[in-house]
């Protein structure tokens, strides 16, 4: 047996001992025994929460002067609370694991995050003292501090290792982007695109290791259309406006009831629902944002309307958002490095000069975008009794993006290196004079991303059983609504002198052109117009049935089981045409070019290179193109594919409640079995023709899970978790596709592999959580993942039509290990004297260490994993004023391994500071000023040795907004 098998058998044996009722364990009674005397209600509620574990939330005004007749006897928590509130004029509504108190005739909003002040406790009776103190009664006061306290309460009572964030109020998330808000969650970092959070990484693992769900249902994934570099299963958070989101939960240890597929974490995005809000509500917001580099002011509007009937049994809700965003990025991309190949003539020449690594190209790029995003969420709930609930959810978002890219390249032919000009440092050619060519290009396109989900759920209690049925359909469609057109000129520019830098120098490379003027329209002959159409459809239909009931069998307090069937498919289509007739080789005058649009390109960074150049007018050249030219059907077939997955899964889990040496133990254990039938269809290329292919793979995964929490004291608890997990390969990686790229001066190719196996791993978690004050905690955890198979990219040469291409394609590697720690601290300084009692602080740090065996002779770190990341947030809330500042930082991220990785572009460490200030003009209207990337930080890339690999600068963004809630 393997060590993993022994570990799991050990966990199972421990469970068997508990079930057998060994002396160290004592099963709790099926129903809590309540002995709460008549008296002040505010005093009685903490006693009730300690006895039942049910978190009770209330507005202080509701409790003032209220008395209870008390409650005695054995009751389930909800029934006991009903008895406690009898005659007070109050009742309650459940919201997750909490009960929200409300007047009989009117519900109160649960959107503000609960907690802050703690009702004064009374000495527990003997009966109460026998029960562990779970959660204290907390009081709703609203604001960012309360959203933190609410999230902490959810973490404390959760069965698994989980972290959460919630909206401070309706339509007000703690950041403009959901991914950016997730940065303050321990173990979560983000990857950015054009300055906006795009993907999330959990515990250092890349976005491909995460699952994103919407209200617990799998979200469809929009694909990258801009450059046809596909991301596969990675959910694009830029398609989801934050105003539509009520909260986000990040599960780091799995439960058997959750969808399989996350080696990192399950990110569940929750939208607003009417009965959870509790009363009819109208919320509006208007914001004006100004990206400093783009120099344009953009509008952002949102609204939410919710209606609930007087009985609180039926409600409908609609939320809308519209925003525009103007973006500009100053970049240097396409930086090429090559290592000296001793088998080639050029390589031998370089090695003879002491050169092992040398630059081949550099490409300054100006990117401009105009984005327009619209979204709507609709929800209806019918809850005629506690036994029945019907929910219907629908959401739709649309992101339209007009993209305009202007670029030139300096391609360095090191074979022409002038004698005596070479500058060599540590075997790296970092300077010299060579003969160069350049390609000037302009890319214009219109891109569109639609995302739709429609779902319904029915929950019905039948005596002890609770039955749930859920049906969902999700569809994500991405396309080039206007085709991508790349207008390119190409030719020699004579001698250039270059000087490369290191990323630590905070300077980009210098390039001096001896004679050429890139601003001269007649400098270069025309090359071609590249025309491309793309579309991708990702959809899923899912049907799930669940059943659960309470038990009183030893420490087993509840059992739950269910089945789920999912049909997932991805259709990707691409067509290309290169227009050359009437164009190629000709030189055109100034009337075919536009004026360069900005005067400060790369103005923030040191370095000497051309900062303006001839800008082709695509429309002028398009008029000359011969529209009778056709694309290559063979290439279009190679680039297009279909991948589908039929997944049938079933699970069973049980809740455990017991005691270990007088310490309360609770947890869940279970197993999930998933059978996947995968079909990959497309066209392979044998070097001279495209051949239709179809691959079918079937595999079954048995995935046990165990999560336990041990309450050592009223404020201290420990968690332990173990599970087997998988991550299915990217849908794009599974495709039998081959994309050839000859748009630059180096021939490259990208391919798929339909025979890839999923990532598989056993993972273990251990945390200690100290809740030392209301809304405050100090948490330390360790995690370990033993990966038995994984996927990585390899580079090989292929020959197509007599030309050699450098092919990047995925393949399965050997084993890998991931280990790390998480530290989190959160404190609301409520006991400080006024006005300092409005202060708060939270911080988290994650360390992730990896080791992977790629082959018998190659061991290295795993790619696309950040070793260190942290977040620091300080805030102040007092009366009508609030201020907050947050700094997030993520370490270097390697993108390749081994000797071939000498020239790979790695992401340099990056940190960003965001801040906001708000003031309540009236109880219903708030004004806010926010800033993103206050330090004006830039993103850098590097190759081995820290030499320059890329630069991106998008500047600060400032915004002013008004929010109203009625």
mmCIF file of N, CA and C in Angstrom, residues 490-532:
data_model
loop_
_atom_site.group_PDB
_atom_site.id
_atom_site.type_symbol
_atom_site.label_atom_id
_atom_site.label_comp_id
_atom_site.label_asym_id
_atom_site.label_seq_id
_atom_site.Cartn_x
_atom_site.Cartn_y
_atom_site.Cartn_z
ATOM 1 N N UNK A 490 6.775 45.699 -43.480
ATOM 2 C CA UNK A 490 7.952 44.951 -43.048
ATOM 3 C C UNK A 490 9.126 45.245 -43.967
ATOM 4 N N UNK A 491 10.319 45.502 -43.345
ATOM 5 C CA UNK A 491 11.503 45.711 -44.169
ATOM 6 C C UNK A 491 12.736 45.989 -43.330
ATOM 7 N N UNK A 492 13.899 46.087 -43.974
ATOM 8 C CA UNK A 492 15.159 46.361 -43.256
ATOM 9 C C UNK A 492 15.259 47.830 -42.854
ATOM 10 N N UNK A 493 15.950 48.078 -41.748
ATOM 11 C CA UNK A 493 16.136 49.458 -41.269
ATOM 12 C C UNK A 493 17.615 49.757 -41.002
ATOM 13 N N UNK A 494 18.521 48.920 -41.511
ATOM 14 C CA UNK A 494 19.946 49.181 -41.367
ATOM 15 C C UNK A 494 20.462 48.844 -39.974
ATOM 16 N N UNK A 495 21.525 49.542 -39.592
ATOM 17 C CA UNK A 495 22.166 49.239 -38.316
ATOM 18 C C UNK A 495 21.398 49.851 -37.144
ATOM 19 N N UNK A 496 21.314 49.058 -36.054
ATOM 20 C CA UNK A 496 20.755 49.537 -34.787
ATOM 21 C C UNK A 496 21.701 49.136 -33.671
ATOM 22 N N UNK A 497 21.739 49.954 -32.647
ATOM 23 C CA UNK A 497 22.542 49.654 -31.461
ATOM 24 C C UNK A 497 21.609 49.462 -30.284
ATOM 25 N N UNK A 498 21.737 48.331 -29.626
ATOM 26 C CA UNK A 498 20.830 48.008 -28.517
ATOM 27 C C UNK A 498 21.610 47.856 -27.216
ATOM 28 N N UNK A 499 20.900 48.089 -26.120
ATOM 29 C CA UNK A 499 21.455 47.890 -24.781
ATOM 30 C C UNK A 499 20.346 47.347 -23.893
ATOM 31 N N UNK A 500 20.467 46.090 -23.480
ATOM 32 C CA UNK A 500 19.446 45.443 -22.661
ATOM 33 C C UNK A 500 19.642 45.806 -21.192
ATOM 34 N N UNK A 501 18.550 45.735 -20.422
ATOM 35 C CA UNK A 501 18.564 46.078 -18.999
ATOM 36 C C UNK A 501 18.059 44.892 -18.185
ATOM 37 N N UNK A 502 18.181 45.033 -16.879
ATOM 38 C CA UNK A 502 17.564 44.083 -15.957
ATOM 39 C C UNK A 502 16.310 44.708 -15.366
ATOM 40 N N UNK A 503 15.371 43.866 -14.946
ATOM 41 C CA UNK A 503 14.118 44.415 -14.415
ATOM 42 C C UNK A 503 14.358 45.219 -13.146
ATOM 43 N N UNK A 504 15.425 44.909 -12.412
ATOM 44 C CA UNK A 504 15.735 45.666 -11.199
ATOM 45 C C UNK A 504 16.232 47.077 -11.512
ATOM 46 N N UNK A 505 16.577 47.339 -12.770
ATOM 47 C CA UNK A 505 17.078 48.664 -13.140
ATOM 48 C C UNK A 505 15.959 49.687 -13.274
ATOM 49 N N UNK A 506 14.679 49.218 -13.309
ATOM 50 C CA UNK A 506 13.531 50.110 -13.530
ATOM 51 C C UNK A 506 13.702 50.926 -14.805
ATOM 52 N N UNK A 507 14.253 50.321 -15.823
ATOM 53 C CA UNK A 507 14.446 50.979 -17.116
ATOM 54 C C UNK A 507 14.239 49.958 -18.214
ATOM 55 N N UNK A 508 13.660 50.404 -19.328
ATOM 56 C CA UNK A 508 13.480 49.515 -20.471
ATOM 57 C C UNK A 508 14.737 49.574 -21.327
ATOM 58 N N UNK A 509 14.944 48.598 -22.221
ATOM 59 C CA UNK A 509 16.140 48.609 -23.064
ATOM 60 C C UNK A 509 16.209 49.852 -23.951
ATOM 61 N N UNK A 510 17.398 50.178 -24.370
ATOM 62 C CA UNK A 510 17.611 51.277 -25.308
ATOM 63 C C UNK A 510 17.901 50.720 -26.695
ATOM 64 N N UNK A 511 17.314 51.375 -27.701
ATOM 65 C CA UNK A 511 17.538 50.994 -29.094
ATOM 66 C C UNK A 511 17.738 52.279 -29.897
ATOM 67 N N UNK A 512 18.892 52.410 -30.580
ATOM 68 C CA UNK A 512 19.165 53.577 -31.416
ATOM 69 C C UNK A 512 19.262 53.132 -32.867
ATOM 70 N N UNK A 513 18.516 53.820 -33.723
ATOM 71 C CA UNK A 513 18.544 53.548 -35.153
ATOM 72 C C UNK A 513 19.557 54.485 -35.806
ATOM 73 N N UNK A 514 20.513 53.914 -36.504
ATOM 74 C CA UNK A 514 21.594 54.727 -37.070
ATOM 75 C C UNK A 514 21.098 55.656 -38.165
ATOM 76 N N UNK A 515 20.226 55.180 -39.047
ATOM 77 C CA UNK A 515 19.807 55.993 -40.193
ATOM 78 C C UNK A 515 18.302 56.030 -40.397
ATOM 79 N N UNK A 516 17.562 55.035 -39.956
ATOM 80 C CA UNK A 516 16.139 54.928 -40.280
ATOM 81 C C UNK A 516 15.294 55.852 -39.412
ATOM 82 N N UNK A 517 14.179 56.304 -39.989
ATOM 83 C CA UNK A 517 13.187 57.115 -39.273
ATOM 84 C C UNK A 517 11.851 56.373 -39.340
ATOM 85 N N UNK A 518 11.423 55.808 -38.202
ATOM 86 C CA UNK A 518 10.200 55.018 -38.195
ATOM 87 C C UNK A 518 8.954 55.867 -38.420
ATOM 88 N N UNK A 519 9.084 57.168 -38.325
ATOM 89 C CA UNK A 519 7.947 58.033 -38.588
ATOM 90 C C UNK A 519 7.754 58.353 -40.060
ATOM 91 N N UNK A 520 8.651 57.868 -40.902
ATOM 92 C CA UNK A 520 8.573 58.108 -42.340
ATOM 93 C C UNK A 520 7.646 57.069 -42.974
ATOM 94 N N UNK A 521 6.474 57.459 -43.504
ATOM 95 C CA UNK A 521 5.527 56.482 -44.053
ATOM 96 C C UNK A 521 6.099 55.668 -45.205
ATOM 97 N N UNK A 522 7.042 56.221 -45.948
ATOM 98 C CA UNK A 522 7.578 55.508 -47.100
ATOM 99 C C UNK A 522 8.821 54.689 -46.762
ATOM 100 N N UNK A 523 9.115 54.520 -45.483
ATOM 101 C CA UNK A 523 10.303 53.774 -45.078
ATOM 102 C C UNK A 523 10.212 52.303 -45.447
ATOM 103 N N UNK A 524 9.021 51.704 -45.258
ATOM 104 C CA UNK A 524 8.887 50.254 -45.375
ATOM 105 C C UNK A 524 7.893 49.878 -46.464
ATOM 106 N N UNK A 525 8.155 48.771 -47.156
ATOM 107 C CA UNK A 525 7.153 48.245 -48.079
ATOM 108 C C UNK A 525 6.037 47.535 -47.305
ATOM 109 N N UNK A 526 4.854 47.488 -47.918
ATOM 110 C CA UNK A 526 3.705 46.835 -47.277
ATOM 111 C C UNK A 526 3.922 45.320 -47.288
ATOM 112 N N UNK A 527 3.461 44.652 -46.195
ATOM 113 C CA UNK A 527 3.593 43.197 -46.122
ATOM 114 C C UNK A 527 2.270 42.506 -46.441
ATOM 115 N N UNK A 528 1.226 42.756 -45.595
ATOM 116 C CA UNK A 528 -0.063 42.104 -45.799
ATOM 117 C C UNK A 528 -1.084 42.625 -44.801
ATOM 118 N N UNK A 529 -2.351 42.345 -45.076
ATOM 119 C CA UNK A 529 -3.435 42.524 -44.109
ATOM 120 C C UNK A 529 -3.827 41.140 -43.603
ATOM 121 N N UNK A 530 -3.723 40.954 -42.307
ATOM 122 C CA UNK A 530 -4.151 39.687 -41.713
ATOM 123 C C UNK A 530 -5.576 39.852 -41.205
ATOM 124 N N UNK A 531 -6.463 39.007 -41.664
ATOM 125 C CA UNK A 531 -7.901 39.089 -41.341
ATOM 126 C C UNK A 531 -8.284 37.816 -40.607
ATOM 127 N N UNK A 532 -9.014 37.957 -39.497
ATOM 128 C CA UNK A 532 -9.368 36.771 -38.713
ATOM 129 C C UNK A 532 -10.752 36.907 -38.111
#
